[in-house]
Amino acid sequence: MRKLALSHEILMSIDKPARYIGGEFNSVMKDLNDIDVRFCMCFPDVYELGMSHLGIQILYDMFNSFKDTWCERVYSPWPDLDKIMRDKNIPLFALESQDKIKDFDFLGITLQYEMCYTNILQVLELSQIPLIATDRSDDDPIVIGGGPCSYNPEPIADFFDIFYIGEGETRYRDLLDLYKKCKKENYSRKEFLIEAAKLPGIYVPSLIDVIYNDDFTIKEFVPLAEGIPTKVVKEVETELDDSYYPRKPVIPFIKATQDRVTLEIMRGCPRGCRFCQAGQLYRPIRTKDVNLLKDIAKDMIDNSGYEELNLSSLSSSDYPDLQELITYLVDYCEENRVNISLPSLRIDSFSLDVMSKVQDIKKSSLTFAPEAGSQRLRNVINKGLTEEQILEGARLAFKGGWNKVKLYFMLGLPFETEEDVVAIAELCDKVAKEYYETVPKEERNGRVSITASTSFFIPKPFTPFQWAPQFTLEDFREKAYQTKTAIMSQLNQRSIKYNWHDTDVSVLEGIFARGDRRLSKVIMTAYKNGAVFDAWNDFFNYQIWLDAFEENNIDYTFYTTRERSLEEVFPWDIIDIGVTKNYLKREWLRAKEGVITENCMVKCHGCGANKFGAGAFCIRK
Amino acid sequence: MTLRFKFKKYGPVVYIGHLDVMRYFQKVIRRTKIDAAYTEGYSPHLKLSFAQPLSVGIETDGDYFDLEMNSLPDMTKIVSGFNEQCVEGIEVLSATILNEGVQNGMSSVKSATYRFSFEEELDKTRIDEFFGLDKFEFEYTQKDKVKFKDIMCDIYMHEFVDSKTLDVMVNCSSSGNLRADVIIQAFEHFGISNKCFGYKRIDMFTTNDKGEFISLQSLGEVYD
Ligand code: SF4
């Protein structure tokens, strides 16, 4: 019987104790005698969120397929337990073995969103690992970061020994082998890190010195040891079909945020929307074999008992064998009483037909993501969705019996004018009008219900908009107000509901997204002053952050509203994602002119991602 | 056609709450691929009901759920088939094909037996004296609420298992569910200082037409 790290009294005094007990179905136990490397995988947020994340499941499957490695999991303890652990000096532990993280060889932290940065410090501190990488001794675990935010890891550079850049499936085996060799030959921590930094995809921030200009822009990157590259090329899994996939996913006892199995059908997106970071980071576009997908889906459903299957990709409609796949899955799922959820599908007769089979039309809603209200601005952001396509999709859906529509927009896009904001309201009104014109009175099932949601645009590294100034908090609020007023003045305003998200967090996300190393000390200050779980509204405290910038003498507008020149060296230029800076520059200039760039399926524009030799649409060199 | 499953739960998994245990068994049932009955509609559900929720942190040797079936699987393999899909600490003990007309566990359960383990030898005379009382009214807390009530009317019998272990059968029906920790509070209140270091549920019962308590497991053909 497994022993628990926490006592009965503690477990009985905290919320959802099952977060901390491990032992879930399909979780992996191994015998320490057979193991050379202990790896703990961390999602620095609460268990229910972390357990919903596909990337960790893929890596968990991969690491545990290595005979010499045992991969376990840890998540952020909720504040109730956090306090108890600090009061009683209980070290943070991994779920499977319930052993101290401090005794592991590696602690791998996935970086999914900027607002989890203080939680990284919480996990390190509770694990009793020094927060600053260079303070760690040979006995401390090697702390590795990976995931989307590691493409600009600079704001958290001080806290990590290594950043793994790119897809995890390819280079970890080499890293573990190197680790085993160095351990056998009694290398010091630093000696190991120097060797590691020579592996492709491995970035060791402490071995790179960043030299600034007087205005705090970056002058250059200087390696601090011989043979350390100043460009780290991201890792790409070129053979997705032969790669790892969790056919036996770990099934949490408590309800995860995503309470279902997820089937990844492709990686990358051919669309090239200029605001979208994922669309650039995960190039080139790689699709999985349809028969393999059928097989994986079947296995995952059989091995999990889940009641829902979710297809995952950035743009499912672009998967070449979509009809075959979905037709098969809909049948299989119906037979096995599994619900199927199909996000990111373009609304057309095929998708409506499928949706009418798997959802209750009366309850479900259609989703469009025009992102911008006017055609002009949609051209600027290269969102290849026209008003005609939206209205046509809506008309088809209304005829099919739907009467709920959700529309997603962004505010604060580059080159946005007041007319573009008003156009959001007008587009909503046109969709409403379409309903009343399409559906005769006697067939109407009440009023049409339109929900418009806006989020605030944050310029991200490795996108054409990485040069764009971010709007201020006041601008954001003003824009939301304009949207609301414009909606209220529409003819069908009573059918339109408007939602928007709060703004403080967007400012902070913007700072970290394009931040540099100087921010590590700000994050440290904020954490010491109580910031943690910043992704949670209940815990987020903007003032702590404002104070932290002040205390460290940093003007945060440097990261947000500042104009950047085309020649500027960015903190993330140390990383090479394949897509070249020149291509992004071209796209930025085209955006300025409102010129669209066709998607990769129509034409390859030579973005640079073809160098990995795996893209479905790339011109090979 | 309904199957009644008896299961035990012990070790780390006792910290999983009742709703999550239900969700857990739904997935186990789906993984076993037995031909269970579902509700109609867009999101079909198993027709599954539990006799009585068990509080977080408590072990059981005898909890129950009923599952409606379309057709029966090979009953000689059903218990092992379930346990292949179970985690350490949750174990199916038996499956009963319920006789025609048997009410579901939730509405028919009348009592439950708990087993209390004490640190020192039990003072049997004193304990018999306690259970011999007609009435025992006192102030106790149940789920953070303070109550003042007679509990003797909800205690049905007690039995010494060994010198340090005691079984007590209490009301566990929709008309009143006496929680085991209230009995410990009552002992303290009565002046029994011997410390109880743990208790678990042993079994659950309904009554037959003679009014005798019979295990929920026994209302049909039992496979284990
Ligand atoms: S190389 Fe061409 S096809 Fe490949 S991702 Fe870049 S633009 Fe698209």
PDB file of C-alpha atoms in Angstrom, chain A residues 425-611:
ATOM      1  CA  ALA A 425     -21.569  45.895 -33.251  1.00  0.00           C
ATOM      2  CA  GLU A 426     -22.678  46.174 -36.852  1.00  0.00           C
ATOM      3  CA  LEU A 427     -21.570  42.651 -37.662  1.00  0.00           C
ATOM      4  CA  CYS A 428     -23.527  41.318 -34.691  1.00  0.00           C
ATOM      5  CA  ASP A 429     -26.555  43.219 -35.899  1.00  0.00           C
ATOM      6  CA  LYS A 430     -26.219  41.808 -39.410  1.00  0.00           C
ATOM      7  CA  VAL A 431     -26.148  38.275 -38.021  1.00  0.00           C
ATOM      8  CA  ALA A 432     -29.314  39.021 -36.036  1.00  0.00           C
ATOM      9  CA  LYS A 433     -30.962  40.497 -39.113  1.00  0.00           C
ATOM     10  CA  GLU A 434     -30.017  37.376 -41.067  1.00  0.00           C
ATOM     11  CA  TYR A 435     -32.016  35.337 -38.579  1.00  0.00           C
ATOM     12  CA  TYR A 436     -35.180  37.381 -38.917  1.00  0.00           C
ATOM     13  CA  GLU A 437     -34.894  37.322 -42.690  1.00  0.00           C
ATOM     14  CA  THR A 438     -34.113  33.616 -42.934  1.00  0.00           C
ATOM     15  CA  VAL A 439     -36.546  32.133 -40.447  1.00  0.00           C
ATOM     16  CA  PRO A 440     -40.248  32.900 -40.956  1.00  0.00           C
ATOM     17  CA  LYS A 441     -42.062  34.097 -37.851  1.00  0.00           C
ATOM     18  CA  GLU A 442     -44.056  30.896 -37.306  1.00  0.00           C
ATOM     19  CA  GLU A 443     -40.910  28.766 -37.356  1.00  0.00           C
ATOM     20  CA  ARG A 444     -38.953  30.876 -34.895  1.00  0.00           C
ATOM     21  CA  ASN A 445     -37.997  29.359 -31.620  1.00  0.00           C
ATOM     22  CA  GLY A 446     -37.945  32.643 -29.729  1.00  0.00           C
ATOM     23  CA  ARG A 447     -35.569  35.453 -30.362  1.00  0.00           C
ATOM     24  CA  VAL A 448     -32.124  34.912 -31.828  1.00  0.00           C
ATOM     25  CA  SER A 449     -29.451  35.096 -29.173  1.00  0.00           C
ATOM     26  CA  ILE A 450     -26.115  36.603 -30.082  1.00  0.00           C
ATOM     27  CA  THR A 451     -23.231  36.766 -27.673  1.00  0.00           C
ATOM     28  CA  ALA A 452     -20.298  38.943 -28.594  1.00  0.00           C
ATOM     29  CA  SER A 453     -17.156  38.525 -26.528  1.00  0.00           C
ATOM     30  CA  THR A 454     -14.045  40.594 -26.761  1.00  0.00           C
ATOM     31  CA  SER A 455     -10.624  39.980 -25.353  1.00  0.00           C
ATOM     32  CA  PHE A 456      -7.753  42.400 -25.412  1.00  0.00           C
ATOM     33  CA  PHE A 457      -5.027  41.820 -27.924  1.00  0.00           C
ATOM     34  CA  ILE A 458      -1.551  41.243 -26.567  1.00  0.00           C
ATOM     35  CA  PRO A 459       1.362  41.335 -29.032  1.00  0.00           C
ATOM     36  CA  LYS A 460       3.371  38.135 -28.766  1.00  0.00           C
ATOM     37  CA  PRO A 461       6.932  37.190 -29.705  1.00  0.00           C
ATOM     38  CA  PHE A 462       7.438  35.396 -33.019  1.00  0.00           C
ATOM     39  CA  THR A 463       4.384  36.947 -34.628  1.00  0.00           C
ATOM     40  CA  PRO A 464       4.269  39.729 -37.223  1.00  0.00           C
ATOM     41  CA  PHE A 465       2.787  41.865 -34.449  1.00  0.00           C
ATOM     42  CA  GLN A 466       5.852  41.511 -32.213  1.00  0.00           C
ATOM     43  CA  TRP A 467       6.733  45.052 -33.340  1.00  0.00           C
ATOM     44  CA  ALA A 468       3.315  46.478 -32.410  1.00  0.00           C
ATOM     45  CA  PRO A 469       2.811  48.741 -29.400  1.00  0.00           C
ATOM     46  CA  GLN A 470       0.235  47.404 -26.974  1.00  0.00           C
ATOM     47  CA  PHE A 471      -2.631  49.706 -26.012  1.00  0.00           C
ATOM     48  CA  THR A 472      -2.846  51.117 -22.500  1.00  0.00           C
ATOM     49  CA  LEU A 473      -5.262  50.043 -19.817  1.00  0.00           C
ATOM     50  CA  GLU A 474      -7.238  53.240 -20.393  1.00  0.00           C
ATOM     51  CA  ASP A 475      -7.393  52.580 -24.130  1.00  0.00           C
ATOM     52  CA  PHE A 476      -8.652  49.065 -23.495  1.00  0.00           C
ATOM     53  CA  ARG A 477     -11.405  50.291 -21.201  1.00  0.00           C
ATOM     54  CA  GLU A 478     -12.372  52.992 -23.646  1.00  0.00           C
ATOM     55  CA  LYS A 479     -12.569  50.458 -26.462  1.00  0.00           C
ATOM     56  CA  ALA A 480     -14.760  48.109 -24.449  1.00  0.00           C
ATOM     57  CA  TYR A 481     -17.000  51.040 -23.640  1.00  0.00           C
ATOM     58  CA  GLN A 482     -17.191  52.041 -27.310  1.00  0.00           C
ATOM     59  CA  THR A 483     -18.126  48.496 -28.244  1.00  0.00           C
ATOM     60  CA  LYS A 484     -20.860  48.423 -25.644  1.00  0.00           C
ATOM     61  CA  THR A 485     -22.283  51.762 -26.754  1.00  0.00           C
ATOM     62  CA  ALA A 486     -22.183  50.742 -30.398  1.00  0.00           C
ATOM     63  CA  ILE A 487     -24.022  47.520 -29.643  1.00  0.00           C
ATOM     64  CA  MET A 488     -26.676  49.404 -27.677  1.00  0.00           C
ATOM     65  CA  SER A 489     -27.383  51.578 -30.664  1.00  0.00           C
ATOM     66  CA  GLN A 490     -28.064  48.680 -33.033  1.00  0.00           C
ATOM     67  CA  LEU A 491     -31.566  47.877 -34.246  1.00  0.00           C
ATOM     68  CA  ASN A 492     -31.429  44.340 -32.841  1.00  0.00           C
ATOM     69  CA  GLN A 493     -29.581  45.304 -29.693  1.00  0.00           C
ATOM     70  CA  ARG A 494     -32.000  43.372 -27.513  1.00  0.00           C
ATOM     71  CA  SER A 495     -30.786  40.148 -29.150  1.00  0.00           C
ATOM     72  CA  ILE A 496     -27.140  40.911 -28.548  1.00  0.00           C
ATOM     73  CA  LYS A 497     -25.277  40.269 -25.335  1.00  0.00           C
ATOM     74  CA  TYR A 498     -21.807  41.675 -24.831  1.00  0.00           C
ATOM     75  CA  ASN A 499     -19.061  40.229 -22.594  1.00  0.00           C
ATOM     76  CA  TRP A 500     -15.554  41.392 -22.033  1.00  0.00           C
ATOM     77  CA  HIS A 501     -12.734  40.268 -19.811  1.00  0.00           C
ATOM     78  CA  ASP A 502     -11.001  42.438 -17.329  1.00  0.00           C
ATOM     79  CA  THR A 503      -7.976  44.393 -18.241  1.00  0.00           C
ATOM     80  CA  ASP A 504      -5.279  44.544 -15.549  1.00  0.00           C
ATOM     81  CA  VAL A 505      -4.154  41.039 -16.305  1.00  0.00           C
ATOM     82  CA  SER A 506      -3.809  41.837 -20.011  1.00  0.00           C
ATOM     83  CA  VAL A 507      -1.274  44.538 -19.205  1.00  0.00           C
ATOM     84  CA  LEU A 508       0.798  42.147 -17.155  1.00  0.00           C
ATOM     85  CA  GLU A 509       0.566  39.387 -19.752  1.00  0.00           C
ATOM     86  CA  GLY A 510       1.806  41.880 -22.302  1.00  0.00           C
ATOM     87  CA  ILE A 511       4.779  42.793 -20.133  1.00  0.00           C
ATOM     88  CA  PHE A 512       5.873  39.198 -19.655  1.00  0.00           C
ATOM     89  CA  ALA A 513       5.142  38.126 -23.215  1.00  0.00           C
ATOM     90  CA  ARG A 514       7.776  40.481 -24.616  1.00  0.00           C
ATOM     91  CA  GLY A 515       9.806  40.833 -21.444  1.00  0.00           C
ATOM     92  CA  ASP A 516      13.513  40.485 -20.832  1.00  0.00           C
ATOM     93  CA  ARG A 517      15.707  39.170 -18.049  1.00  0.00           C
ATOM     94  CA  ARG A 518      15.377  42.279 -15.954  1.00  0.00           C
ATOM     95  CA  LEU A 519      11.875  41.070 -15.066  1.00  0.00           C
ATOM     96  CA  SER A 520      13.070  38.075 -13.032  1.00  0.00           C
ATOM     97  CA  LYS A 521      13.645  40.352 -10.067  1.00  0.00           C
ATOM     98  CA  VAL A 522      10.210  41.939 -10.448  1.00  0.00           C
ATOM     99  CA  ILE A 523       8.592  38.508 -10.387  1.00  0.00           C
ATOM    100  CA  MET A 524      10.657  37.638  -7.326  1.00  0.00           C
ATOM    101  CA  THR A 525       9.603  40.842  -5.543  1.00  0.00           C
ATOM    102  CA  ALA A 526       5.927  40.337  -6.363  1.00  0.00           C
ATOM    103  CA  TYR A 527       6.111  36.742  -5.153  1.00  0.00           C
ATOM    104  CA  LYS A 528       7.799  37.740  -1.901  1.00  0.00           C
ATOM    105  CA  ASN A 529       5.039  40.285  -1.410  1.00  0.00           C
ATOM    106  CA  GLY A 530       2.357  37.664  -1.758  1.00  0.00           C
ATOM    107  CA  ALA A 531       1.573  37.318  -5.460  1.00  0.00           C
ATOM    108  CA  VAL A 532       0.658  33.735  -6.387  1.00  0.00           C
ATOM    109  CA  PHE A 533      -2.115  32.122  -8.467  1.00  0.00           C
ATOM    110  CA  ASP A 534      -2.212  35.300 -10.562  1.00  0.00           C
ATOM    111  CA  ALA A 535      -4.237  33.488 -13.214  1.00  0.00           C
ATOM    112  CA  TRP A 536      -7.087  33.355 -10.696  1.00  0.00           C
ATOM    113  CA  ASN A 537      -9.244  36.476 -10.401  1.00  0.00           C
ATOM    114  CA  ASP A 538      -9.741  35.905  -6.691  1.00  0.00           C
ATOM    115  CA  PHE A 539      -6.027  36.027  -6.049  1.00  0.00           C
ATOM    116  CA  PHE A 540      -4.732  38.453  -8.642  1.00  0.00           C
ATOM    117  CA  ASN A 541      -3.586  41.695  -7.076  1.00  0.00           C
ATOM    118  CA  TYR A 542      -2.520  44.321  -9.598  1.00  0.00           C
ATOM    119  CA  GLN A 543      -1.179  46.672  -6.946  1.00  0.00           C
ATOM    120  CA  ILE A 544       1.435  44.166  -5.769  1.00  0.00           C
ATOM    121  CA  TRP A 545       2.772  44.133  -9.320  1.00  0.00           C
ATOM    122  CA  LEU A 546       2.766  47.888  -9.754  1.00  0.00           C
ATOM    123  CA  ASP A 547       4.709  48.151  -6.495  1.00  0.00           C
ATOM    124  CA  ALA A 548       7.160  45.493  -7.625  1.00  0.00           C
ATOM    125  CA  PHE A 549       7.976  47.427 -10.799  1.00  0.00           C
ATOM    126  CA  GLU A 550       8.464  50.560  -8.785  1.00  0.00           C
ATOM    127  CA  GLU A 551      10.631  48.857  -6.199  1.00  0.00           C
ATOM    128  CA  ASN A 552      12.907  47.570  -8.956  1.00  0.00           C
ATOM    129  CA  ASN A 553      12.929  50.839 -10.824  1.00  0.00           C
ATOM    130  CA  ILE A 554      11.478  49.393 -13.972  1.00  0.00           C
ATOM    131  CA  ASP A 555       9.140  51.315 -16.240  1.00  0.00           C
ATOM    132  CA  TYR A 556       6.830  48.624 -17.545  1.00  0.00           C
ATOM    133  CA  THR A 557       5.655  50.670 -20.535  1.00  0.00           C
ATOM    134  CA  PHE A 558       9.056  49.796 -22.000  1.00  0.00           C
ATOM    135  CA  TYR A 559       7.560  46.352 -22.669  1.00  0.00           C
ATOM    136  CA  THR A 560       4.046  47.327 -23.664  1.00  0.00           C
ATOM    137  CA  THR A 561       3.290  50.630 -25.339  1.00  0.00           C
ATOM    138  CA  ARG A 562       6.780  51.371 -26.676  1.00  0.00           C
ATOM    139  CA  GLU A 563       7.318  51.581 -30.437  1.00  0.00           C
ATOM    140  CA  ARG A 564       9.954  49.074 -31.534  1.00  0.00           C
ATOM    141  CA  SER A 565      12.198  49.663 -34.513  1.00  0.00           C
ATOM    142  CA  LEU A 566      12.539  47.022 -37.212  1.00  0.00           C
ATOM    143  CA  GLU A 567      16.214  46.662 -36.316  1.00  0.00           C
ATOM    144  CA  GLU A 568      15.733  46.025 -32.608  1.00  0.00           C
ATOM    145  CA  VAL A 569      17.233  42.847 -31.152  1.00  0.00           C
ATOM    146  CA  PHE A 570      14.530  41.119 -29.141  1.00  0.00           C
ATOM    147  CA  PRO A 571      15.123  39.100 -25.970  1.00  0.00           C
ATOM    148  CA  TRP A 572      13.714  36.045 -27.737  1.00  0.00           C
ATOM    149  CA  ASP A 573      16.058  36.367 -30.709  1.00  0.00           C
ATOM    150  CA  ILE A 574      18.238  33.825 -28.948  1.00  0.00           C
ATOM    151  CA  ILE A 575      15.672  31.299 -30.136  1.00  0.00           C
ATOM    152  CA  ASP A 576      15.084  30.167 -33.718  1.00  0.00           C
ATOM    153  CA  ILE A 577      11.608  28.765 -34.414  1.00  0.00           C
ATOM    154  CA  GLY A 578      12.267  28.181 -38.087  1.00  0.00           C
ATOM    155  CA  VAL A 579      10.001  31.006 -39.202  1.00  0.00           C
ATOM    156  CA  THR A 580      12.487  33.798 -39.939  1.00  0.00           C
ATOM    157  CA  LYS A 581      12.505  37.305 -38.572  1.00  0.00           C
ATOM    158  CA  ASN A 582      12.595  38.524 -42.148  1.00  0.00           C
ATOM    159  CA  TYR A 583       9.380  36.718 -42.984  1.00  0.00           C
ATOM    160  CA  LEU A 584       7.714  38.173 -39.882  1.00  0.00           C
ATOM    161  CA  LYS A 585       8.938  41.640 -40.883  1.00  0.00           C
ATOM    162  CA  ARG A 586       7.428  41.196 -44.339  1.00  0.00           C
ATOM    163  CA  GLU A 587       4.167  40.181 -42.751  1.00  0.00           C
ATOM    164  CA  TRP A 588       4.240  43.176 -40.397  1.00  0.00           C
ATOM    165  CA  LEU A 589       4.694  45.535 -43.344  1.00  0.00           C
ATOM    166  CA  ARG A 590       1.909  43.823 -45.272  1.00  0.00           C
ATOM    167  CA  ALA A 591      -0.324  44.173 -42.224  1.00  0.00           C
ATOM    168  CA  LYS A 592       0.347  47.888 -42.178  1.00  0.00           C
ATOM    169  CA  GLU A 593      -0.909  48.047 -45.733  1.00  0.00           C
ATOM    170  CA  GLY A 594      -3.850  45.785 -45.067  1.00  0.00           C
ATOM    171  CA  VAL A 595      -2.648  43.190 -47.571  1.00  0.00           C
ATOM    172  CA  ILE A 596      -3.521  39.579 -46.910  1.00  0.00           C
ATOM    173  CA  THR A 597      -1.209  36.601 -47.332  1.00  0.00           C
ATOM    174  CA  GLU A 598      -2.833  33.400 -48.518  1.00  0.00           C
ATOM    175  CA  ASN A 599      -2.626  30.360 -46.287  1.00  0.00           C
ATOM    176  CA  CYS A 600      -0.013  27.638 -46.735  1.00  0.00           C
ATOM    177  CA  MET A 601      -2.471  25.336 -48.512  1.00  0.00           C
ATOM    178  CA  VAL A 602      -2.955  27.854 -51.299  1.00  0.00           C
ATOM    179  CA  LYS A 603       0.629  28.911 -51.559  1.00  0.00           C
ATOM    180  CA  CYS A 604       3.859  28.487 -49.614  1.00  0.00           C
ATOM    181  CA  HIS A 605       5.380  31.832 -48.751  1.00  0.00           C
ATOM    182  CA  GLY A 606       8.740  30.527 -47.638  1.00  0.00           C
ATOM    183  CA  CYS A 607       8.398  31.421 -43.968  1.00  0.00           C
ATOM    184  CA  GLY A 608      11.445  29.331 -43.125  1.00  0.00           C
ATOM    185  CA  ALA A 609       9.726  26.464 -41.309  1.00  0.00           C
ATOM    186  CA  ASN A 610      10.389  24.221 -44.276  1.00  0.00           C
ATOM    187  CA  LYS A 611      13.903  23.740 -42.933  1.00  0.00           C
TER     188      LYS A 611
END
